[in-house]
Each structure stands twice: as C-alpha cells, then as structure tokens.
PDB file of C-alpha atoms and ligand atoms in Angstrom:
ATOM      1  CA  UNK E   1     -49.452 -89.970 -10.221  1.00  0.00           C
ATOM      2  CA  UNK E   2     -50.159 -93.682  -9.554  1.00  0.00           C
ATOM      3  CA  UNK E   3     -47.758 -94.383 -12.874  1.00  0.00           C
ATOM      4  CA  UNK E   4     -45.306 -92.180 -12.155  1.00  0.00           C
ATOM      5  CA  UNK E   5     -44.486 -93.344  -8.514  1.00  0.00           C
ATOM      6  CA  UNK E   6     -43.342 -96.282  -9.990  1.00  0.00           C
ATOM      7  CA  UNK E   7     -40.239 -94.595 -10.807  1.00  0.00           C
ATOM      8  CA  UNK E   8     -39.136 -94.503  -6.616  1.00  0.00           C
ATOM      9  CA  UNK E   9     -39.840 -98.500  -7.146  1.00  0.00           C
ATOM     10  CA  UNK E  10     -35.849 -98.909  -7.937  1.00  0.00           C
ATOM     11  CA  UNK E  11     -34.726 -99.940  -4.399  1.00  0.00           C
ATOM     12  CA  UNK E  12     -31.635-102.577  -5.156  1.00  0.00           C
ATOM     13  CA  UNK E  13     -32.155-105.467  -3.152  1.00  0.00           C
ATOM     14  CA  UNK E  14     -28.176-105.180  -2.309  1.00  0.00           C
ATOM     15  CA  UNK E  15     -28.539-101.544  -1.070  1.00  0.00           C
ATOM     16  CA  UNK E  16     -29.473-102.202   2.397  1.00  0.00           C
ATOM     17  CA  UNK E  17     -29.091-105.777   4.765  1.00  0.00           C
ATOM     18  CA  UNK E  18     -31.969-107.383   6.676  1.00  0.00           C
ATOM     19  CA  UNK E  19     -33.053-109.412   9.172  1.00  0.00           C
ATOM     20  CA  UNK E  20     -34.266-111.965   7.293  1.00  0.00           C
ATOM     21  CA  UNK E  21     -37.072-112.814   9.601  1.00  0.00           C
ATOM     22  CA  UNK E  22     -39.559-114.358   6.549  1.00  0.00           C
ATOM     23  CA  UNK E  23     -37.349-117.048   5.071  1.00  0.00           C
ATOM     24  CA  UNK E  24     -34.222-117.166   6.780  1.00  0.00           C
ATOM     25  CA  UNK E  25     -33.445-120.655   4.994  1.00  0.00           C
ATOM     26  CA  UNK E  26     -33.106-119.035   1.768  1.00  0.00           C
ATOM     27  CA  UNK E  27     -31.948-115.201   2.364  1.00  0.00           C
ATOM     28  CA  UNK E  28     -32.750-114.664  -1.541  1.00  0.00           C
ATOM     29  CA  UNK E  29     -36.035-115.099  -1.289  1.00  0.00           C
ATOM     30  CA  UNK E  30     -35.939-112.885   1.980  1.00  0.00           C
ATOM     31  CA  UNK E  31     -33.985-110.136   0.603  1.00  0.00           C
ATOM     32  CA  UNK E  32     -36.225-109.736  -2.485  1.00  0.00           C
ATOM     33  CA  UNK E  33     -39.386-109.924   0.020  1.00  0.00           C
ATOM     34  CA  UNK E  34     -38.398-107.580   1.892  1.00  0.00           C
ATOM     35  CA  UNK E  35     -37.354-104.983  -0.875  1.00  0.00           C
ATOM     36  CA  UNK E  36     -41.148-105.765  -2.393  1.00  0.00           C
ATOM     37  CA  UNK E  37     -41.936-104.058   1.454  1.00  0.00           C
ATOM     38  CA  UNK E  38     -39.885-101.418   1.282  1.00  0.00           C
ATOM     39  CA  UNK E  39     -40.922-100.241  -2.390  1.00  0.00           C
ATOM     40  CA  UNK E  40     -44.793-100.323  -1.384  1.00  0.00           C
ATOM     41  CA  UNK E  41     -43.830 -97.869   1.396  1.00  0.00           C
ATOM     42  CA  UNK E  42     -41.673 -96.035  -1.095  1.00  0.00           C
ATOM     43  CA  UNK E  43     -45.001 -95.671  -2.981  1.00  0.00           C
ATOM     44  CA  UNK E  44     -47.506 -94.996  -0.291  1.00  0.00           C
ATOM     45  CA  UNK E  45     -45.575 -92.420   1.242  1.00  0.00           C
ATOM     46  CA  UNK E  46     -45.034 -90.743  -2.094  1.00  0.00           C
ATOM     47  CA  UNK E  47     -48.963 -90.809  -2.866  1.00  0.00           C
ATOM     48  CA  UNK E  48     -49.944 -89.753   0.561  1.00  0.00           C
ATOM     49  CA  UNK E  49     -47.670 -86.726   0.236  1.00  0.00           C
ATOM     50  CA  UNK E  50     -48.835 -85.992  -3.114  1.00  0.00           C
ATOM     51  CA  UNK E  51     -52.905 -86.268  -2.115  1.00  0.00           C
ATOM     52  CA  UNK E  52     -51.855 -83.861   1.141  1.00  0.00           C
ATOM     53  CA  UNK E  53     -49.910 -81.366  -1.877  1.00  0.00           C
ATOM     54  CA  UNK E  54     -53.362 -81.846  -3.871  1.00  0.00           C
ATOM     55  CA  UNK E  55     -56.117 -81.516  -0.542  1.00  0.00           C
ATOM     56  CA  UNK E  56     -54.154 -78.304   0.259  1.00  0.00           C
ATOM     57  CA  UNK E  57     -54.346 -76.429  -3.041  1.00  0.00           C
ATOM     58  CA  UNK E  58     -57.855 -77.751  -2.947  1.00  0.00           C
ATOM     59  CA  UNK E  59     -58.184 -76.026   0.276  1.00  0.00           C
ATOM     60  CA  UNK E  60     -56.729 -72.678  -0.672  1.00  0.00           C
ATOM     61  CA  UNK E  61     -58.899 -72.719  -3.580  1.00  0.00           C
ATOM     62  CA  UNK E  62     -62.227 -73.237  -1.696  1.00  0.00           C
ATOM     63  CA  UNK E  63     -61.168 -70.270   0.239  1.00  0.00           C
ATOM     64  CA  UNK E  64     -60.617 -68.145  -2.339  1.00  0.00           C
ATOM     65  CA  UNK E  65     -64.361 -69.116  -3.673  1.00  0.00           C
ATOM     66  CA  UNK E  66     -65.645 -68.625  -0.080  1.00  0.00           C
ATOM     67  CA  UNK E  67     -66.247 -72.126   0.795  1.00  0.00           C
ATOM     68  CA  UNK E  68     -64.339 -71.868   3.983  1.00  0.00           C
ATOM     69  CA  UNK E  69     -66.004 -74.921   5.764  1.00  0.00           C
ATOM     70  CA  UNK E  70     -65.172 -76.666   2.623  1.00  0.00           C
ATOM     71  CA  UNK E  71     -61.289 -75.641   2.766  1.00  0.00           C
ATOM     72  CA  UNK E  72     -61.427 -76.871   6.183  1.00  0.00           C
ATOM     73  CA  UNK E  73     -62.229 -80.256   5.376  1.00  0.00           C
ATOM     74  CA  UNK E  74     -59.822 -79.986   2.291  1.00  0.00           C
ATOM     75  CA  UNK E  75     -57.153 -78.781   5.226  1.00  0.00           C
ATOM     76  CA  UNK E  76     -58.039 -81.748   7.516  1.00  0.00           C
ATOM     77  CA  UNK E  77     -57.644 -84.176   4.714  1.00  0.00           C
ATOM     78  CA  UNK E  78     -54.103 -83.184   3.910  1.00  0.00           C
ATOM     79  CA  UNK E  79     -53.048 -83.033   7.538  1.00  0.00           C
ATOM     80  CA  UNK E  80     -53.992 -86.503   7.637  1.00  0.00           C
ATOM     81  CA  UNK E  81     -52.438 -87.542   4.307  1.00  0.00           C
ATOM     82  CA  UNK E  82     -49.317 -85.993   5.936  1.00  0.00           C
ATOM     83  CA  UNK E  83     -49.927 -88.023   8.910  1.00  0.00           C
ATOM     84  CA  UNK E  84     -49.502 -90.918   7.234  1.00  0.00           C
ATOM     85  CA  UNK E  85     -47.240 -90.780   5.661  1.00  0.00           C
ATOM     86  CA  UNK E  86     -45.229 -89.999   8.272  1.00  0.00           C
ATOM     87  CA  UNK E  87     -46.101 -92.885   9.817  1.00  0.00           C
ATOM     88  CA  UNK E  88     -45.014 -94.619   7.006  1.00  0.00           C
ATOM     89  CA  UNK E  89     -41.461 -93.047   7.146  1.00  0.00           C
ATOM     90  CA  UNK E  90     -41.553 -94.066  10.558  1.00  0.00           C
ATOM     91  CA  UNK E  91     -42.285 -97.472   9.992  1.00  0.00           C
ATOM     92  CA  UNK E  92     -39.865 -97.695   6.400  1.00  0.00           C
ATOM     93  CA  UNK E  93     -36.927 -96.407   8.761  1.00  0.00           C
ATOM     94  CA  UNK E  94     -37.648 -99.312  10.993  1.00  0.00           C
ATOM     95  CA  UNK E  95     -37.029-101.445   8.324  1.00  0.00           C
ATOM     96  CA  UNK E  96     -34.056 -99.981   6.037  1.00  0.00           C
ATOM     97  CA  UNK E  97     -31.204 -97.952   6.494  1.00  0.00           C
ATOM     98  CA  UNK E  98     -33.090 -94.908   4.519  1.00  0.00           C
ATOM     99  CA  UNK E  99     -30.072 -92.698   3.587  1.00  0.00           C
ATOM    100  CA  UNK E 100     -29.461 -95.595   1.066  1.00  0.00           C
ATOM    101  CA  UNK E 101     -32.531 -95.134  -0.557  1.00  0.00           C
ATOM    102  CA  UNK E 102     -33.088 -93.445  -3.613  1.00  0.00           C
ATOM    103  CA  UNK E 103     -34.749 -90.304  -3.355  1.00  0.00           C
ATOM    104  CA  UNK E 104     -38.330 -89.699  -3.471  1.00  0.00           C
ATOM    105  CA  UNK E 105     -39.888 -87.307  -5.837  1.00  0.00           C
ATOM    106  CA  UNK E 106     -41.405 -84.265  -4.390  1.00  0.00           C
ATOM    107  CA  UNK E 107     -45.233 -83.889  -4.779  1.00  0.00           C
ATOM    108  CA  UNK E 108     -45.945 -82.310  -8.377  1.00  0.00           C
ATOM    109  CA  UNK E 109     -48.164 -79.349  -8.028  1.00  0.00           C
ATOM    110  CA  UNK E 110     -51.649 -79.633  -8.997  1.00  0.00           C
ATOM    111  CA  UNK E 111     -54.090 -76.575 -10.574  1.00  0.00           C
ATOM    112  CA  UNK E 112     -57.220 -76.514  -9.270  1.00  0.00           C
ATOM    113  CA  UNK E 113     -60.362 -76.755 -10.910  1.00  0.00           C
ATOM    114  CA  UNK E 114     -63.760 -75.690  -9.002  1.00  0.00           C
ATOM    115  CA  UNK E 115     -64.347 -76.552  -5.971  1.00  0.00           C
ATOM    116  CA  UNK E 116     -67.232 -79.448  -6.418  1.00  0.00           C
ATOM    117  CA  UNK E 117     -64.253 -81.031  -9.496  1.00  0.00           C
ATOM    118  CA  UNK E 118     -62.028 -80.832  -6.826  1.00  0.00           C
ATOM    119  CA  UNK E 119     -63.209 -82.841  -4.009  1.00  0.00           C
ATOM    120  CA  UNK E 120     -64.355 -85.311  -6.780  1.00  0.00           C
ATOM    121  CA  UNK E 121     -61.139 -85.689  -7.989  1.00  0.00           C
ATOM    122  CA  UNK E 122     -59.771 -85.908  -3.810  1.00  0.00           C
ATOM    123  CA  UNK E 123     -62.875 -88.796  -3.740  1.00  0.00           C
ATOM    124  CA  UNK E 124     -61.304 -90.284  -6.923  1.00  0.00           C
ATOM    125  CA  UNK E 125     -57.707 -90.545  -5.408  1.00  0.00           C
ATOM    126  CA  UNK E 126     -58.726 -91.837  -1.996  1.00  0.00           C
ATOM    127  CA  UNK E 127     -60.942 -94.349  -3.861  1.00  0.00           C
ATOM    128  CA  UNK E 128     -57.559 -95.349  -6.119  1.00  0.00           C
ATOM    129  CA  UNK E 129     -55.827 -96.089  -2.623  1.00  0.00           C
ATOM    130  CA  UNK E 130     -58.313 -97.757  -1.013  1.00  0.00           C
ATOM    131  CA  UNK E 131     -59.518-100.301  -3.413  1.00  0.00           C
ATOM    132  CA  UNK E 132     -56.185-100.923  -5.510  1.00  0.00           C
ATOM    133  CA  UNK E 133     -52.741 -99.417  -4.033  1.00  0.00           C
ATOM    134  CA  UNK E 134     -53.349-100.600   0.108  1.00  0.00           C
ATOM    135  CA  UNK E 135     -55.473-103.900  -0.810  1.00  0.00           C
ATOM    136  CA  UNK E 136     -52.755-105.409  -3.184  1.00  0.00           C
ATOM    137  CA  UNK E 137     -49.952-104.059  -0.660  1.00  0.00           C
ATOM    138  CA  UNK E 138     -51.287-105.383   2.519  1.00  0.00           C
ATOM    139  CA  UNK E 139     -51.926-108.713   0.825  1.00  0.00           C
ATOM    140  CA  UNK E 140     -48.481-109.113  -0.019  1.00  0.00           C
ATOM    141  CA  UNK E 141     -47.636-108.017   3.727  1.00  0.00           C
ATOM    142  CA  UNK E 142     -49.213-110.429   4.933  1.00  0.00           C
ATOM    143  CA  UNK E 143     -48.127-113.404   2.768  1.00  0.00           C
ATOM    144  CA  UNK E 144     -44.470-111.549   4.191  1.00  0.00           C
ATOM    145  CA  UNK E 145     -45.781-111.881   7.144  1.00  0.00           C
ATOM    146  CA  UNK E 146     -45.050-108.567   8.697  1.00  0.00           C
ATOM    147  CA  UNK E 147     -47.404-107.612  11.028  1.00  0.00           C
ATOM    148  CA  UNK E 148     -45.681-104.038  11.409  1.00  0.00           C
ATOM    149  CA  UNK E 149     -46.253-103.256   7.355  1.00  0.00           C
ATOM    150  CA  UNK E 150     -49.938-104.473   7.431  1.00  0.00           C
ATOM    151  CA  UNK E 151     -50.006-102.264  10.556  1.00  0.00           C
ATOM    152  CA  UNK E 152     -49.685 -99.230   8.930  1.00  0.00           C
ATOM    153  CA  UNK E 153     -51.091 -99.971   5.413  1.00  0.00           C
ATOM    154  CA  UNK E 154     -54.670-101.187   7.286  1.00  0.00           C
ATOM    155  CA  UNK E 155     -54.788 -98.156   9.564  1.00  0.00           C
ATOM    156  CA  UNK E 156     -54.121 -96.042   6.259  1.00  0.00           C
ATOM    157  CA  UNK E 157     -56.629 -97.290   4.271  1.00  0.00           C
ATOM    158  CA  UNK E 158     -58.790 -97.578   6.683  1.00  0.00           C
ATOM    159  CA  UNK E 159     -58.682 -94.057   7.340  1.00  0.00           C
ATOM    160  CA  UNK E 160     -58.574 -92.927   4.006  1.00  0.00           C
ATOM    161  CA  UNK E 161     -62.093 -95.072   3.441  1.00  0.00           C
ATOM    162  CA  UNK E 162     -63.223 -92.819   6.233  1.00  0.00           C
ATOM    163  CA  UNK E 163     -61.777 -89.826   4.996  1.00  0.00           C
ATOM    164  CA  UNK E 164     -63.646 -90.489   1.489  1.00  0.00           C
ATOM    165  CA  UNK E 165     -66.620 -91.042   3.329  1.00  0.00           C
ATOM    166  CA  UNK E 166     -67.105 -87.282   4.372  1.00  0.00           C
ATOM    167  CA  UNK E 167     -65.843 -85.968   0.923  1.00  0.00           C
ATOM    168  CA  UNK E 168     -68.760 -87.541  -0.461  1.00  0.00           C
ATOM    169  CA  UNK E 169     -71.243 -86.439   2.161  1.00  0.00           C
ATOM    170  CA  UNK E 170     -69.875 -83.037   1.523  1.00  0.00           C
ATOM    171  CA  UNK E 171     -70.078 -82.756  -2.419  1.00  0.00           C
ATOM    172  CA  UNK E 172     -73.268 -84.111  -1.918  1.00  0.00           C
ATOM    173  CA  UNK E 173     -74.686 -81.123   0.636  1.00  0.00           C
ATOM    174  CA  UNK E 174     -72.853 -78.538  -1.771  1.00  0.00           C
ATOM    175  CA  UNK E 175     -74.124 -79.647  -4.796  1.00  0.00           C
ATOM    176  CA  UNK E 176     -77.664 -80.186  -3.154  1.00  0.00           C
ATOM    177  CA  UNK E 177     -77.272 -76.507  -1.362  1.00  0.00           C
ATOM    178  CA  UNK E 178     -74.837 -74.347  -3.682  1.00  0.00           C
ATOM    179  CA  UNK E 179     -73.231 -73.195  -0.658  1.00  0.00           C
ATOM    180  CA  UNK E 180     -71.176 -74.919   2.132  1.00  0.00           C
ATOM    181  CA  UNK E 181     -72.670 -73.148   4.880  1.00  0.00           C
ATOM    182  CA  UNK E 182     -74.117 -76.723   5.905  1.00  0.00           C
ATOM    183  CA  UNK E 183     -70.523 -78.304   6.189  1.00  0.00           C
ATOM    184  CA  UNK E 184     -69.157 -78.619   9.457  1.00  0.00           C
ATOM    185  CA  UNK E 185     -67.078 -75.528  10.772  1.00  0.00           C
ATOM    186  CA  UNK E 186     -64.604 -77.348  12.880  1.00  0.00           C
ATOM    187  CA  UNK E 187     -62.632 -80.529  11.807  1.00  0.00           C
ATOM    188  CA  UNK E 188     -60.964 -82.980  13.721  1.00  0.00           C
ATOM    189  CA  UNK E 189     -57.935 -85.650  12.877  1.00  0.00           C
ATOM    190  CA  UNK E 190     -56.878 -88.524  14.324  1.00  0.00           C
ATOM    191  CA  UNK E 191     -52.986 -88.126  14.795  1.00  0.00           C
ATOM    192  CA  UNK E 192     -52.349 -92.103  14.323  1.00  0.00           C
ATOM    193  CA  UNK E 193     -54.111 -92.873  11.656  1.00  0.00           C
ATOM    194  CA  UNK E 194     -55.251 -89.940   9.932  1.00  0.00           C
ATOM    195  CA  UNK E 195     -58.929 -90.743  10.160  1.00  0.00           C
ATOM    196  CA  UNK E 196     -61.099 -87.442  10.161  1.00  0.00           C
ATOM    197  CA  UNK E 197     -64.529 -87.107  11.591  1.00  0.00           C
ATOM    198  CA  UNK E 198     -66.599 -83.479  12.084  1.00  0.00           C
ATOM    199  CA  UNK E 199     -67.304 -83.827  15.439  1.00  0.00           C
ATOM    200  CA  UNK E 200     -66.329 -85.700  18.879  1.00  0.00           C
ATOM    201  CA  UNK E 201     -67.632 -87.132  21.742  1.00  0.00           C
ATOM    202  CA  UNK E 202     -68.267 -84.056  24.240  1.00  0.00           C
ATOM    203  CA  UNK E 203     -65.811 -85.447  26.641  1.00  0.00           C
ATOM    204  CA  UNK E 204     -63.470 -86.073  24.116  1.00  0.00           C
ATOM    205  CA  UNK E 205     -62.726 -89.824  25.625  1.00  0.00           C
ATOM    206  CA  UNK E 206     -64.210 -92.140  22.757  1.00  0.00           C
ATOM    207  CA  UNK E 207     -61.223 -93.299  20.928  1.00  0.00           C
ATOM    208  CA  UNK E 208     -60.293 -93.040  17.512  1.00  0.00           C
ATOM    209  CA  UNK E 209     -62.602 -96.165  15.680  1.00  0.00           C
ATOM    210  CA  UNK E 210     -59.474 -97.160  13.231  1.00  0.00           C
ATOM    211  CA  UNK E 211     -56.614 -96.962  15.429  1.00  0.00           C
ATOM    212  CA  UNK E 212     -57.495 -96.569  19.088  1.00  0.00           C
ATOM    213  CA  UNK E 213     -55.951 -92.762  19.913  1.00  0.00           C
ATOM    214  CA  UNK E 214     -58.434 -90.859  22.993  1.00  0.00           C
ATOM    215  CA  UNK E 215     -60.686 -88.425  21.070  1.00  0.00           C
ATOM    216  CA  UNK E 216     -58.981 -85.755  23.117  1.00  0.00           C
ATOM    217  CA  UNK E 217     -55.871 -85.807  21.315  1.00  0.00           C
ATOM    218  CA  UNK E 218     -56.788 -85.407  17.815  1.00  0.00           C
ATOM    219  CA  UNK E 219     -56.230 -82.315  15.984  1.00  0.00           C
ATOM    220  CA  UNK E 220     -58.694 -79.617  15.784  1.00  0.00           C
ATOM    221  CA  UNK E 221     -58.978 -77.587  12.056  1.00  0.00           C
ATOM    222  CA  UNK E 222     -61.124 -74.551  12.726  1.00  0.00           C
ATOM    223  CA  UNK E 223     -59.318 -71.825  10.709  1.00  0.00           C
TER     224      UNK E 223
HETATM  225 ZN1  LIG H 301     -56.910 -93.125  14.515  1.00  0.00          ZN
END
C-alpha cells in the first residue's frame, strides 16, 4: 500500500492558489511547499483509510474465530484510523480547494489470515507510519512551518504509537493464553486523535494523554 499511494501524489502545483504564508518573497518556492503539504495529507489520509478497511476485516475475522475481545480491539483500531483521517480531510480542506484534487483511491480489500498474522501485520502497518510515513512528513511541516499540518500528523502518530502499543500487548496475551478471554471486553477511543486505551478513569475526567479530549467523551466499543 505504502507504494501504491504514491499514485494520489499528482497534485499540480497550478490546480489550486494559496496563501503563501512560508515564502511570500518567492511564491514558487511557496506554491511547491505547499503542494509537498497537501500530497502528505493526500497520503496519510489514504493509508489511514486503508489500515481502518484492513483493522475491520481483521475484526470480522476474529469474530468469526470467536475472539470477540480481540475483534473489539481490531474495531476500535479502525474507528480510530477513520478518525484520523478525517481529521486529516478536515485539516487538507483548510488548506486547498479539494474538489480540484485528484481523486483518492478507495481502500483495496484485504483477506485475512489468522487472527495472531493479523494483528501482526496491523502492528507492522502502524509501525510503517510511525517510524517512516509521519516522521519524514512532520519534518518537512515543520521546515514549512505550518503548525496546523504538524498538528495533525503529531497527534496521528502519536496515537497510532499508542494504538500499536496494545496490539502488541494483545498478541502477546493470545499467543501466551490461546484464547482472548484475557483481552479487555470494552474499548475506548479518543475522538481527536484516535488514541485507544482499554479502560478510563472511573469519572471519566482524565483527558486524552495525546490530544487533550475529557475521558468522558471518547467512544466506547463493547459489541
Ligand atoms: Zn486524543
């Protein structure tokens, strides 16, 4: 997937106008900054919708091999791959006109494997994002200097660290166990950042530890 997404990478620098808030002495060097932004969120949206596509086929498989806590976790983790990249439409149509960009392609569909190869393979993708994809673009936000891109690309992979966290600590208590009947029955989601977590405060007032959102409000996964 991380080769092909390079295909959305085709924004024309001419296709939409922008403040050129970088560089405005030379609106060249602007304009092609600010397309290099608006590609990476191209691309980050794209992967985040394809890893939610992936963590819910995941899910519906670990149902179907009666690993329900385990699809609930899988479930959890594509709500908040959705999330963000939500957030990252929100923050691309901040940026662009978006009905000039190309199109996106649509998440490919993935076939399961077993349920352990699965959240190995969700591990491997979130550990893709987190060391190579978000690193390299935040960098080059913030040489751009735009707080609002490095915004969104720092929560993400910040959650998404956090979200590969638990994967692990679950393959390891299946493969330990056999069963998932240790896993957590209820998950929870942060609805800014997408961080996930298997339990909350009581009261439900500590915030979210990436992005600052009241425990109360995240979103529960218990079916
Ligand atoms: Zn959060």
């Amino acid at each position: 997937m991380k080769r092909t997404v390079l295909s959305v990478a085709i924004v024309a620098t001419s296709l939409f106008a922008l403040s050129c808030k970088h560089n405005p002495k030379n609106q060249m060097a602007c304009n092609a900054q600010d397309s290099v932004m608006v590609e990476n969120i191209q691309y980050v949206i794209v992967a985040e919708e394809q890893s939610s596509a992936n963590n819910k086929a995941y899910s519906e498989k670990a149902a179907a091999e009666k690993h329900n806590n385990v699809a609930k976790l899988f479930t959890a983790k594509a709500k908040a791959d959705s999330l963000r990249a939500e957030k990252h439409k929100a923050v691309l149509a901040k940026m662009v006109d978006t009905t000039k960009l190309p199109a996106r392609p649509a998440p490919k569909k993935v076939v399961p494997k077993s349920t352990p190869e699965n959240l190995k393979q969700s591990i491997n993708d979130d550990e893709y994002q987190i060391t190579i994809v978000y690193p390299n673009y935040i960098e080059q936000a913030v040489l751009a200097g735009d707080s609002m891109v490095v915004t969104t690309l720092q929560w993400a992979a910040d959650a998404r660290a956090n979200d590969k966290n638990y994967g692990m600590a679950v393959l390891e208590t299946v493969s330990k166990n056999g069963n998932d009947t240790e896993v957590s029955e209820v998950w929870f989601v942060c609805p800014q950042c997408g961080s996930i977590a298997d339990s909350i405060s009581t009261s439900g007032t500590n915030s979210c530890g990436m992005c600052g959102v009241v425990e109360d409000d995240f979103i529960v996964v218990k079916n």
